[in-house]
Amino acid sequence: AAEAIRKEMVFDEERRTTQRLRFLAKANEELFETLDIKESFQRLAELFVSEIADTAFIALIDGAGLRTVGAAHHDPAKAPLVSRFRGMRMLHPRAEQLLIAQLREHRPWLREKASLQKFRSEVWPYVSADVASLDPQSAIIVPIFARGVTYGGIFIYYSDSERVYDDNDLPTIMEIARRTSVAIENVSSIERERRIATTMQKASLPPALPVVADLRFEGVYTPTESGSFGGDWYDAIAFDDGSVMVSIGDVSGSGLEAAVIMSKMRHIIGVGPLHQSDPTKILDAADWILNHRYPDSIVTAFVGIISPDRKTIRFSNAGHPYPIIRRDGALIELRASGLPLGLRRCAGPSATETATLENGDLLLLYTDGLTEWDHDWAEGERRLHSIVSSEAVNHASNPGRLIHDACLTNGTRDDVALMTVTLGKPESWSFEAENAYAAQDARTEFINYLREHIVDEAAIDQAELVFGELMANVVRHAPGPVSVYVDWRGADPVVHVIDRGPAFRVKAKLPDAYCETGRGLYLIRSSSADVFVERIEDYGNHVSVRLLGKCSRDA
């Protein structure tokens, strides 16, 4: 019997050795062949669970925290649950710091069931039930580091397979961690060069946009995916007379020279209103300087001056895409003719145009990278107009970021600059979170906010029910980034929730009393005056709920 047990142990170790070697071969063939490091981390986690783990996590140090970048489970039924951890910081700050400190010792370690039980108490409450359901029994944790720099760690677990790790498993995981570190170093070198380019580019953009009582500015800039210098800019400057100049432009070409020309053009146009109030003459002056300093360059640009009373905008265009005003869902293009800077001498003088502005308008200025990312200008324009027309833009905490992300779902081959200007600042309350689970913490803050404006406790209770069901719906269907906004412009408060999840619809009634699907939104509809669901193409959903009339603000 003892000999049979010994032979079985030898056979099991030989089998596990073969398994480890097979895993290393797979990893060597399939991992880190591209610069998409996030995809490689996810593939690595999937490889672990295909051979030598029940659950696998790859986590990187993100500032002061530890963020999960790869997650997989060998059981397809549990894979969706585990995938929800991607992008999360799962641990309480203190536990996170202790774990990072251990990783920085650059030693692997084994964890058995007792220490893993303690680990469950160190995660955030909103993920504790999911972690407990994985039931980890044995674990290996290996740091990812190179040249003294700790990048993160590999965390693999056995749970229901009844297997445990031992010291013989460590060399395999350590070898994978070593290769992972080399891959990270290579990508980090490229990312470092890209960050330098981006930093120089951003240094040429305005360090801050104006803060004025009746205008709200949001600027977004994204460099090319290659990380090269670009020539796009946006700017806004408030003057002593109360007027505000907005500008946007794009230098042809790329590289350091384009970035230098961009910086000079932005500053030249920025000081123009100190000497000249006509936007066309400001562009003409910039054209004259460009021709004398950089005679082979071409720059498109738009300049607009918003009046002190915010009733009009006088503007001129030098071959740039027309800015858009969103007004009550309708789109108005600010059309003005004019050749780009560098070419204006080839045609007659341009004219300055004037458009009216109204409280609640949203003005969007953008460069062509926003619409030509797929070399299909018509489709890009259609998508942009569709997004800007949506109600979500009117209630997003950062409309510029929403427009940017919804337009560029597949990345961009060109740098992109855009700026939104919202006229009027209606009283509101907003909350943004990087994932919907954390947004549940906003309930207390939301209720405290309502109590400042509503005296009817029954109405507050009903509002809390609606808010809770909205958050529960988002957590279930779209646990990614979420934005919550409360608008008081009408007689009753309207709650807006914008998520990044798949499409859904509100059911007018439930098929039966025990139906779970759609129950939350059904309760919302039953407890509110109006529910509106809007799909943002290739982005997410916008749900707005008008609370019942008795929630009106107390005078």
Coordinates of C-alpha atoms in Angstrom, one line a residue:
A1 CA 0.0 0.0 0.0
A2 CA 2.8 2.4 0.9
E3 CA 4.5 1.6 -2.5
A4 CA 1.2 2.3 -4.3
I5 CA 0.9 5.6 -2.5
R6 CA 4.5 6.5 -3.4
K7 CA 4.0 5.7 -7.0
E8 CA 0.8 7.7 -7.1
M9 CA 2.6 10.7 -5.6
V10 CA 5.4 10.3 -8.1
F11 CA 2.9 10.1 -10.9
D12 CA 1.0 13.1 -9.7
E13 CA 4.2 15.2 -9.4
E14 CA 5.2 14.1 -13.0
R15 CA 1.8 15.1 -14.2
R16 CA 2.0 18.5 -12.5
T17 CA 5.5 19.0 -13.9
T18 CA 4.2 18.3 -17.4
Q19 CA 1.4 20.7 -16.8
R20 CA 3.7 23.4 -15.7
L21 CA 6.0 23.0 -18.7
R22 CA 3.0 23.0 -21.0
F23 CA 1.8 26.2 -19.4
L24 CA 5.2 27.9 -19.8
A25 CA 5.2 26.8 -23.5
K26 CA 1.8 28.3 -24.0
A27 CA 2.7 31.5 -22.3
N28 CA 6.0 31.9 -24.3
E29 CA 4.0 31.5 -27.6
E30 CA 1.0 33.6 -26.9
L31 CA 1.8 36.4 -24.4
F32 CA 3.0 39.9 -24.9
E33 CA 3.3 39.7 -28.7
T34 CA 1.6 43.1 -29.0
L35 CA 1.8 46.4 -27.2
D36 CA -1.7 46.0 -25.9
I37 CA -0.5 45.1 -22.4
K38 CA -4.0 45.0 -20.9
E39 CA -5.1 42.4 -23.4
S40 CA -1.9 40.4 -22.6
F41 CA -2.7 40.5 -18.8
Q42 CA -6.2 39.2 -19.4
R43 CA -4.8 36.5 -21.7
L44 CA -2.3 35.5 -19.0
A45 CA -5.0 35.2 -16.4
E46 CA -7.0 32.9 -18.8
L47 CA -3.9 30.8 -19.4
F48 CA -3.4 30.3 -15.7
V49 CA -7.0 28.9 -15.3
S50 CA -6.7 26.7 -18.3
E51 CA -3.7 24.8 -16.7
I52 CA -2.7 25.5 -13.1
A53 CA -5.4 27.5 -11.3
D54 CA -9.1 27.8 -10.6
T55 CA -9.0 31.6 -10.3
A56 CA -6.4 34.0 -11.5
F57 CA -5.9 37.8 -11.0
I58 CA -3.2 40.1 -12.3
A59 CA -3.0 43.4 -10.4
L60 CA -0.8 46.4 -11.0
I61 CA 0.2 49.2 -8.6
D62 CA -1.8 52.2 -9.7
G63 CA -0.6 55.3 -7.8
A64 CA -1.1 54.4 -4.1
G65 CA -3.5 51.5 -4.9
L66 CA -3.6 48.1 -6.5
R67 CA -5.9 47.7 -9.5
T68 CA -7.0 44.4 -11.1
V69 CA -6.1 44.3 -14.8
G70 CA -6.6 40.7 -15.6
A71 CA -9.2 38.2 -14.1
A72 CA -10.3 34.7 -15.1
H73 CA -12.0 31.6 -13.7
H74 CA -11.8 28.0 -15.0
D75 CA -15.6 27.6 -14.6
P76 CA -17.4 29.4 -17.4
A77 CA -20.4 29.9 -15.1
K78 CA -18.2 32.0 -12.7
A79 CA -16.2 33.8 -15.4
P80 CA -18.7 36.7 -15.7
L81 CA -18.6 37.2 -11.9
V82 CA -14.8 37.3 -11.9
S83 CA -14.6 39.5 -15.0
R84 CA -16.4 42.2 -13.0
F85 CA -13.3 42.7 -10.9
R86 CA -11.3 44.0 -13.8
G87 CA -10.5 47.6 -13.3
M88 CA -11.4 47.5 -9.6
R89 CA -9.4 48.3 -6.5
M90 CA -10.8 45.5 -4.4
L91 CA -9.0 46.0 -1.0
H92 CA -9.5 48.5 1.8
P93 CA -6.7 51.1 1.7
R94 CA -4.8 49.7 4.7
A95 CA -4.9 46.1 3.5
E96 CA -3.9 47.4 0.0
Q97 CA -0.8 49.2 1.4
L98 CA 0.2 46.1 3.4
L99 CA 0.0 43.9 0.3
I100 CA 1.9 46.4 -1.8
A101 CA 4.6 46.5 0.9
Q102 CA 4.8 42.6 0.8
L103 CA 5.1 42.7 -3.0
R104 CA 8.0 45.2 -2.8
E105 CA 9.9 42.7 -0.8
H106 CA 10.2 40.8 -4.1
R107 CA 9.5 37.4 -2.6
P108 CA 6.8 34.9 -3.6
W109 CA 4.7 33.3 -1.0
L110 CA 2.0 30.6 -0.4
R111 CA -1.3 31.3 1.3
E112 CA -3.3 28.5 2.8
K113 CA -7.0 28.5 3.8
A114 CA -6.6 30.2 7.2
S115 CA -4.9 33.3 5.8
L116 CA -7.3 33.4 2.8
Q117 CA -10.3 33.6 5.3
K118 CA -8.7 36.8 6.6
F119 CA -8.3 38.1 3.1
R120 CA -12.1 38.0 2.7
S121 CA -12.5 40.6 5.5
E122 CA -10.0 43.0 3.7
V123 CA -12.1 43.5 0.6
W124 CA -14.7 46.2 0.1
P125 CA -18.2 45.2 1.2
Y126 CA -19.6 45.6 -2.3
V127 CA -17.4 42.7 -3.5
S128 CA -17.1 40.6 -0.4
A129 CA -20.0 38.3 -1.3
D130 CA -18.5 37.6 -4.8
V131 CA -15.1 37.0 -3.3
A132 CA -16.6 34.6 -0.7
S133 CA -18.4 32.7 -3.5
L134 CA -15.0 31.9 -5.1
D135 CA -14.0 30.0 -1.9
P136 CA -10.2 30.2 -2.3
Q137 CA -8.4 27.4 -0.4
S138 CA -4.8 27.6 -1.6
A139 CA -3.0 30.5 -3.3
I140 CA 0.3 31.7 -4.7
I141 CA 1.2 35.3 -4.8
V142 CA 4.2 36.4 -6.9
P143 CA 5.4 40.0 -7.3
I144 CA 6.0 41.5 -10.8
F145 CA 9.2 43.6 -10.6
A146 CA 12.3 44.5 -12.5
R147 CA 15.4 46.6 -11.7
G148 CA 14.1 47.4 -8.3
V149 CA 10.7 48.7 -9.6
T150 CA 7.6 46.8 -8.4
Y151 CA 4.8 46.8 -10.9
G152 CA 2.2 44.6 -9.2
G153 CA 1.6 40.9 -8.6
I154 CA 0.2 37.6 -9.9
F155 CA -2.5 36.0 -7.7
I156 CA -3.6 32.4 -8.5
Y157 CA -6.0 30.3 -6.4
Y158 CA -7.3 26.7 -6.1
S159 CA -10.7 26.4 -4.6
D160 CA -13.2 23.6 -5.5
S161 CA -10.6 21.5 -7.4
E162 CA -9.3 20.1 -4.0
R163 CA -5.7 20.8 -5.1
V164 CA -3.2 22.8 -3.2
Y165 CA 0.0 24.6 -4.2
D166 CA 3.5 23.8 -2.8
D167 CA 7.0 25.1 -3.2
N168 CA 7.5 23.2 -6.4
D169 CA 4.9 25.4 -8.1
L170 CA 6.8 28.6 -7.3
P171 CA 9.5 28.5 -10.0
T172 CA 6.9 28.3 -12.8
I173 CA 5.0 31.3 -11.6
M174 CA 8.2 33.3 -10.8
E175 CA 9.4 32.7 -14.4
I176 CA 6.1 34.0 -15.8
A177 CA 6.4 37.0 -13.5
R178 CA 10.0 37.6 -14.8
R179 CA 8.8 37.6 -18.4
T180 CA 5.8 39.8 -17.5
S181 CA 8.2 42.3 -16.0
V182 CA 10.3 42.4 -19.1
A183 CA 7.2 43.0 -21.2
I184 CA 6.0 45.8 -18.9
E185 CA 9.5 47.4 -19.1
N186 CA 9.3 47.4 -22.9
V187 CA 5.8 48.9 -22.9
S188 CA 6.7 51.3 -20.2
S189 CA 9.6 52.7 -22.3
I190 CA 7.2 53.4 -25.1
E191 CA 4.6 54.8 -22.7
R192 CA 7.3 57.0 -21.2
E193 CA 8.1 58.6 -24.6
R194 CA 4.4 59.0 -25.2
R195 CA 3.9 60.7 -21.8
I196 CA 6.7 63.1 -22.6
A197 CA 5.1 64.0 -25.9
T198 CA 1.7 64.4 -24.2
T199 CA 3.1 66.5 -21.4
M200 CA 4.7 68.9 -23.9
Q201 CA 1.5 69.0 -25.8
K202 CA -0.6 69.7 -22.7
A203 CA 1.9 72.4 -21.6
S204 CA 0.9 74.2 -24.8
L205 CA -2.8 74.0 -23.9
P206 CA -4.4 76.4 -21.4
P207 CA -3.4 75.4 -17.8
A208 CA -7.0 76.3 -16.7
L209 CA -10.2 77.5 -18.4
P210 CA -12.0 80.6 -17.1
V211 CA -14.3 80.3 -14.1
V212 CA -17.2 82.7 -14.6
A213 CA -20.6 82.8 -13.0
D214 CA -22.7 82.1 -16.1
L215 CA -20.5 79.9 -18.3
R216 CA -19.1 76.4 -17.7
F217 CA -16.1 75.2 -19.8
E218 CA -14.9 71.6 -20.3
G219 CA -11.9 70.9 -22.4
V220 CA -10.6 67.5 -23.6
Y221 CA -7.4 66.7 -25.5
T222 CA -6.3 63.2 -26.6
P223 CA -3.0 62.6 -28.4
T224 CA -2.5 60.2 -31.3
E225 CA -2.3 56.5 -30.3
S226 CA 1.3 56.5 -31.5
G227 CA 2.1 59.2 -29.0
S228 CA 3.5 61.7 -31.5
F229 CA 3.2 65.4 -31.1
G230 CA 0.1 67.0 -32.5
G231 CA -1.1 70.5 -33.5
D232 CA -4.6 70.6 -32.0
W233 CA -5.6 73.2 -29.4
Y234 CA -8.6 74.8 -27.6
D235 CA -8.6 77.9 -25.5
A236 CA -10.9 80.3 -23.7
I237 CA -10.0 83.7 -22.1
A238 CA -12.2 86.0 -20.1
F239 CA -11.6 89.8 -20.5
D240 CA -12.1 92.7 -18.2
D241 CA -15.2 93.9 -20.0
G242 CA -17.0 90.6 -19.3
S243 CA -16.6 89.2 -22.8
V244 CA -15.1 85.7 -23.4
M245 CA -13.0 84.7 -26.4
V246 CA -13.1 81.0 -27.4
S247 CA -10.8 79.5 -30.0
I248 CA -9.9 76.1 -31.4
G249 CA -7.4 75.1 -34.1
D250 CA -5.4 72.4 -35.9
V251 CA -1.9 72.7 -37.4
S252 CA -1.4 70.5 -40.4
G253 CA 1.1 67.7 -40.0
S254 CA 2.5 66.3 -36.7
G255 CA 5.6 66.3 -34.7
L256 CA 7.5 68.8 -32.7
E257 CA 7.3 71.6 -35.3
A258 CA 3.5 71.3 -35.4
A259 CA 3.3 71.5 -31.6
V260 CA 5.5 74.6 -31.6
I261 CA 3.4 76.3 -34.3
M262 CA 0.3 75.4 -32.4
S263 CA 1.6 77.0 -29.2
K264 CA 2.5 80.2 -31.0
M265 CA -0.8 80.4 -32.9
R266 CA -2.8 79.9 -29.7
H267 CA -1.0 82.7 -27.9
I268 CA -1.2 85.1 -30.8
I269 CA -4.9 84.6 -31.1
G270 CA -5.3 84.7 -27.3
V271 CA -4.0 88.3 -27.1
G272 CA -5.8 89.4 -30.2
P273 CA -8.9 90.8 -28.4
L274 CA -6.7 93.2 -26.4
H275 CA -6.1 95.1 -29.6
Q276 CA -8.9 94.1 -31.9
S277 CA -12.5 93.1 -31.2
D278 CA -13.2 91.7 -34.7
P279 CA -12.7 87.9 -34.9
T280 CA -11.8 88.0 -38.6
K281 CA -9.1 90.6 -38.1
I282 CA -7.7 88.5 -35.2
L283 CA -7.4 85.6 -37.6
D284 CA -5.9 87.8 -40.3
A285 CA -3.2 89.0 -37.9
A286 CA -2.4 85.3 -37.0
D287 CA -2.3 84.5 -40.8
W288 CA 0.2 87.4 -41.4
I289 CA 2.6 86.1 -38.6
L290 CA 2.3 82.5 -39.8
N291 CA 3.2 83.5 -43.4
H292 CA 6.3 85.4 -42.2
R293 CA 7.5 82.9 -39.6
Y294 CA 6.3 79.5 -41.0
P295 CA 5.5 80.1 -44.7
D296 CA 5.0 76.5 -45.5
S297 CA 2.5 75.8 -42.7
I298 CA -1.3 75.6 -42.8
V299 CA -3.5 76.0 -39.8
T300 CA -7.3 75.8 -39.5
A301 CA -8.9 77.9 -36.7
F302 CA -12.1 79.3 -35.3
V303 CA -12.4 82.4 -33.1
G304 CA -15.6 83.4 -31.3
I305 CA -16.2 86.3 -28.9
I306 CA -19.1 85.8 -26.5
S307 CA -20.7 89.1 -25.5
P308 CA -20.7 90.3 -21.8
D309 CA -24.5 89.8 -21.6
R310 CA -24.2 86.3 -23.1
K311 CA -26.8 87.0 -25.7
T312 CA -24.6 86.8 -28.9
I313 CA -21.4 85.3 -30.2
R314 CA -19.4 87.0 -33.0
F315 CA -17.2 84.6 -34.9
S316 CA -15.0 83.9 -37.8
N317 CA -13.6 80.7 -39.3
A318 CA -10.4 79.8 -41.1
G319 CA -11.2 76.5 -42.8
H320 CA -12.1 74.8 -39.5
P321 CA -15.1 72.4 -38.8
Y322 CA -18.1 74.4 -37.9
P323 CA -18.8 74.5 -34.1
I324 CA -22.2 73.4 -33.0
I325 CA -24.8 75.0 -30.6
R326 CA -27.2 72.5 -29.0
R327 CA -30.4 74.2 -28.1
D328 CA -33.3 72.1 -26.7
G329 CA -32.2 69.1 -28.7
A330 CA -31.8 71.0 -32.0
L331 CA -28.3 71.6 -33.5
I332 CA -27.2 74.9 -35.0
E333 CA -23.9 75.1 -36.9
L334 CA -21.9 78.3 -36.6
R335 CA -21.2 78.7 -40.3
A336 CA -18.6 81.2 -41.5
S337 CA -16.5 81.0 -44.7
G338 CA -12.7 81.6 -44.8
L339 CA -9.5 79.9 -46.0
P340 CA -7.1 78.4 -43.4
L341 CA -4.3 80.4 -42.0
G342 CA -1.4 80.4 -44.4
L343 CA -3.7 80.6 -47.4
R344 CA -5.9 83.6 -46.7
R345 CA -4.0 85.7 -49.1
C346 CA -5.3 83.5 -51.9
A347 CA -8.9 84.8 -51.5
G348 CA -10.8 88.0 -50.7
P349 CA -11.5 89.1 -47.1
S350 CA -13.7 87.0 -44.9
A351 CA -16.7 88.2 -43.0
T352 CA -17.4 88.1 -39.3
E353 CA -20.8 86.4 -38.5
T354 CA -23.1 86.8 -35.5
A355 CA -25.3 84.2 -33.8
T356 CA -27.7 84.5 -30.8
L357 CA -27.2 82.6 -27.6
E358 CA -29.7 81.5 -25.0
N359 CA -29.5 80.3 -21.4
G360 CA -29.1 76.5 -21.5
D361 CA -27.3 76.4 -24.8
L362 CA -24.3 74.1 -25.2
L363 CA -21.5 75.2 -27.6
L364 CA -19.2 72.6 -28.9
L365 CA -15.9 73.4 -30.6
Y366 CA -13.8 70.4 -31.9
T367 CA -11.0 69.4 -34.3
D368 CA -11.5 67.0 -37.2
G369 CA -9.9 64.1 -35.3
L370 CA -13.3 63.7 -33.5
T371 CA -15.1 62.9 -36.7
E372 CA -12.4 61.5 -39.0
W373 CA -11.1 58.7 -36.8
D374 CA -12.2 56.0 -39.2
H375 CA -11.5 58.1 -42.4
D376 CA -15.3 58.2 -42.9
W377 CA -16.1 61.9 -42.5
A378 CA -19.9 61.4 -43.2
E379 CA -20.3 58.6 -40.6
G380 CA -18.2 60.6 -38.1
E381 CA -20.4 63.7 -38.6
R382 CA -23.6 61.6 -38.2
R383 CA -22.3 60.0 -35.0
L384 CA -21.3 63.3 -33.6
H385 CA -24.6 65.0 -34.4
S386 CA -26.5 62.0 -32.9
I387 CA -24.6 62.2 -29.6
V388 CA -24.8 66.0 -29.3
S389 CA -28.5 65.8 -29.9
S390 CA -29.0 63.4 -27.1
E391 CA -30.5 64.4 -23.8
A392 CA -27.6 62.8 -22.0
V393 CA -25.2 65.6 -23.1
N394 CA -27.4 68.2 -21.5
H395 CA -27.2 66.4 -18.1
A396 CA -23.7 64.9 -18.1
S397 CA -21.4 66.1 -15.4
N398 CA -18.7 66.5 -18.1
P399 CA -20.4 66.8 -21.5
G400 CA -17.1 67.2 -23.3
R401 CA -15.8 63.9 -22.0
L402 CA -19.1 62.1 -22.8
I403 CA -19.0 63.5 -26.4
H404 CA -15.3 62.5 -26.8
D405 CA -15.8 58.9 -25.4
A406 CA -19.0 58.2 -27.3
C407 CA -17.5 59.4 -30.6
L408 CA -14.1 57.6 -30.3
T409 CA -15.2 54.1 -29.2
N410 CA -12.4 52.6 -31.3
G411 CA -9.6 55.0 -30.6
T412 CA -8.2 57.6 -32.9
R413 CA -5.4 57.9 -35.5
D414 CA -5.2 61.7 -35.0
D415 CA -5.0 63.9 -32.0
V416 CA -8.3 65.4 -30.9
A417 CA -9.2 68.6 -29.1
L418 CA -12.7 69.7 -28.1
M419 CA -14.2 72.2 -25.8
T420 CA -17.8 72.6 -24.6
V421 CA -19.3 75.9 -23.2
T422 CA -22.5 75.6 -21.3
L423 CA -24.5 78.8 -20.9
G424 CA -26.2 79.2 -17.5
K425 CA -25.6 77.1 -14.5
P426 CA -28.9 75.7 -13.2
E427 CA -28.8 74.4 -9.6
S428 CA -28.0 70.8 -9.7
W429 CA -26.3 68.0 -7.8
S430 CA -24.0 65.5 -9.5
F431 CA -21.9 62.4 -8.6
E432 CA -19.4 60.5 -10.7
A433 CA -17.8 57.1 -9.9
E434 CA -15.4 54.9 -11.7
N435 CA -17.8 51.9 -11.1
A436 CA -21.4 51.6 -10.3
Y437 CA -20.8 49.6 -7.1
A438 CA -19.1 52.6 -5.5
A439 CA -22.0 54.8 -6.7
Q440 CA -24.2 53.1 -4.2
D441 CA -22.4 55.2 -1.6
A442 CA -23.9 58.2 -3.2
R443 CA -27.4 57.4 -1.7
T444 CA -26.7 59.1 1.6
E445 CA -25.2 62.1 0.0
F446 CA -28.2 62.3 -2.4
I447 CA -30.8 62.1 0.4
N448 CA -28.9 64.8 2.4
Y449 CA -29.0 67.0 -0.6
L450 CA -32.8 66.5 -1.1
R451 CA -33.4 67.3 2.6
E452 CA -32.0 70.7 2.0
H453 CA -34.8 71.4 -0.6
I454 CA -37.7 69.1 0.3
V455 CA -39.7 69.2 3.6
D456 CA -42.0 66.2 2.9
E457 CA -40.3 63.1 4.4
A458 CA -42.6 60.8 2.5
A459 CA -41.5 62.4 -0.7
I460 CA -37.8 62.0 0.3
D461 CA -38.5 58.3 1.1
Q462 CA -40.0 57.8 -2.3
A463 CA -37.0 59.6 -3.9
E464 CA -34.6 57.4 -2.0
L465 CA -36.5 54.3 -3.3
V466 CA -36.2 55.5 -6.9
F467 CA -32.5 56.4 -6.5
G468 CA -31.8 53.0 -4.9
E469 CA -33.5 51.1 -7.7
L470 CA -31.7 53.2 -10.3
M471 CA -28.4 52.3 -8.8
A472 CA -29.3 48.6 -8.4
N473 CA -30.2 48.5 -12.1
V474 CA -26.9 50.0 -13.1
V475 CA -24.9 47.7 -10.8
R476 CA -26.7 44.6 -12.3
H477 CA -26.3 45.6 -16.0
A478 CA -23.5 48.1 -16.2
P479 CA -21.0 48.1 -13.2
G480 CA -18.6 50.4 -15.0
P481 CA -18.3 54.2 -14.8
V482 CA -21.6 56.0 -13.8
S483 CA -22.7 59.6 -13.6
V484 CA -25.7 60.8 -11.6
Y485 CA -27.1 64.3 -12.0
V486 CA -30.2 66.0 -10.4
D487 CA -31.7 68.9 -12.3
W488 CA -34.1 71.4 -10.8
R489 CA -34.9 73.5 -13.9
G490 CA -38.5 72.3 -13.9
A491 CA -41.1 72.3 -11.1
D492 CA -39.9 68.9 -10.0
P493 CA -36.4 67.4 -9.6
V494 CA -35.3 65.1 -12.4
V495 CA -32.7 62.4 -11.7
H496 CA -30.4 61.5 -14.6
V497 CA -28.2 58.4 -14.6
I498 CA -25.7 57.8 -17.4
D499 CA -23.9 54.5 -17.6
R500 CA -21.7 52.5 -20.0
G501 CA -23.7 49.3 -20.1
P502 CA -25.7 47.4 -22.8
A503 CA -29.2 48.5 -24.0
F504 CA -32.3 47.8 -22.0
R505 CA -35.9 48.9 -21.9
V506 CA -38.5 49.7 -19.2
K507 CA -41.4 47.3 -19.0
A508 CA -44.9 48.8 -18.7
K509 CA -45.9 45.8 -16.6
L510 CA -44.4 42.6 -15.3
P511 CA -45.4 39.3 -16.9
D512 CA -46.0 37.8 -13.5
A513 CA -45.7 38.7 -9.8
Y514 CA -42.5 36.6 -9.4
C515 CA -40.6 38.0 -12.4
E516 CA -37.2 39.4 -11.5
T517 CA -36.2 40.8 -14.9
G518 CA -37.2 44.4 -15.2
R519 CA -38.6 44.6 -11.7
G520 CA -36.4 47.5 -10.6
L521 CA -37.3 49.7 -13.5
Y522 CA -40.9 48.8 -13.2
L523 CA -40.8 50.0 -9.5
I524 CA -39.2 53.2 -10.7
R525 CA -41.9 53.8 -13.2
S526 CA -44.6 53.1 -10.6
S527 CA -43.0 55.5 -8.1
S528 CA -42.3 58.4 -10.3
A529 CA -44.1 60.9 -12.6
D530 CA -42.1 60.1 -15.7
V531 CA -39.3 57.7 -16.9
F532 CA -37.2 58.3 -20.1
V533 CA -34.7 55.8 -21.4
E534 CA -32.3 56.8 -24.1
R535 CA -29.6 54.7 -25.8
I536 CA -26.3 56.4 -26.5
E537 CA -24.9 54.7 -29.6
D538 CA -22.0 52.4 -28.8
Y539 CA -21.6 54.0 -25.4
G540 CA -24.3 53.3 -22.8
N541 CA -27.7 54.4 -21.5
H542 CA -29.2 57.6 -20.2
V543 CA -32.2 57.2 -17.8
S544 CA -34.0 60.2 -16.5
V545 CA -36.7 60.0 -13.8
R546 CA -39.0 62.9 -12.9
L547 CA -40.0 62.6 -9.3
L548 CA -43.6 63.0 -8.3
G549 CA -45.0 66.5 -7.9
K550 CA -45.0 66.5 -4.1
C551 CA -41.2 66.5 -4.3
S552 CA -41.3 70.1 -5.5
R553 CA -38.8 72.4 -3.9
D554 CA -40.0 74.1 -0.7
A555 CA -40.2 77.9 -1.3

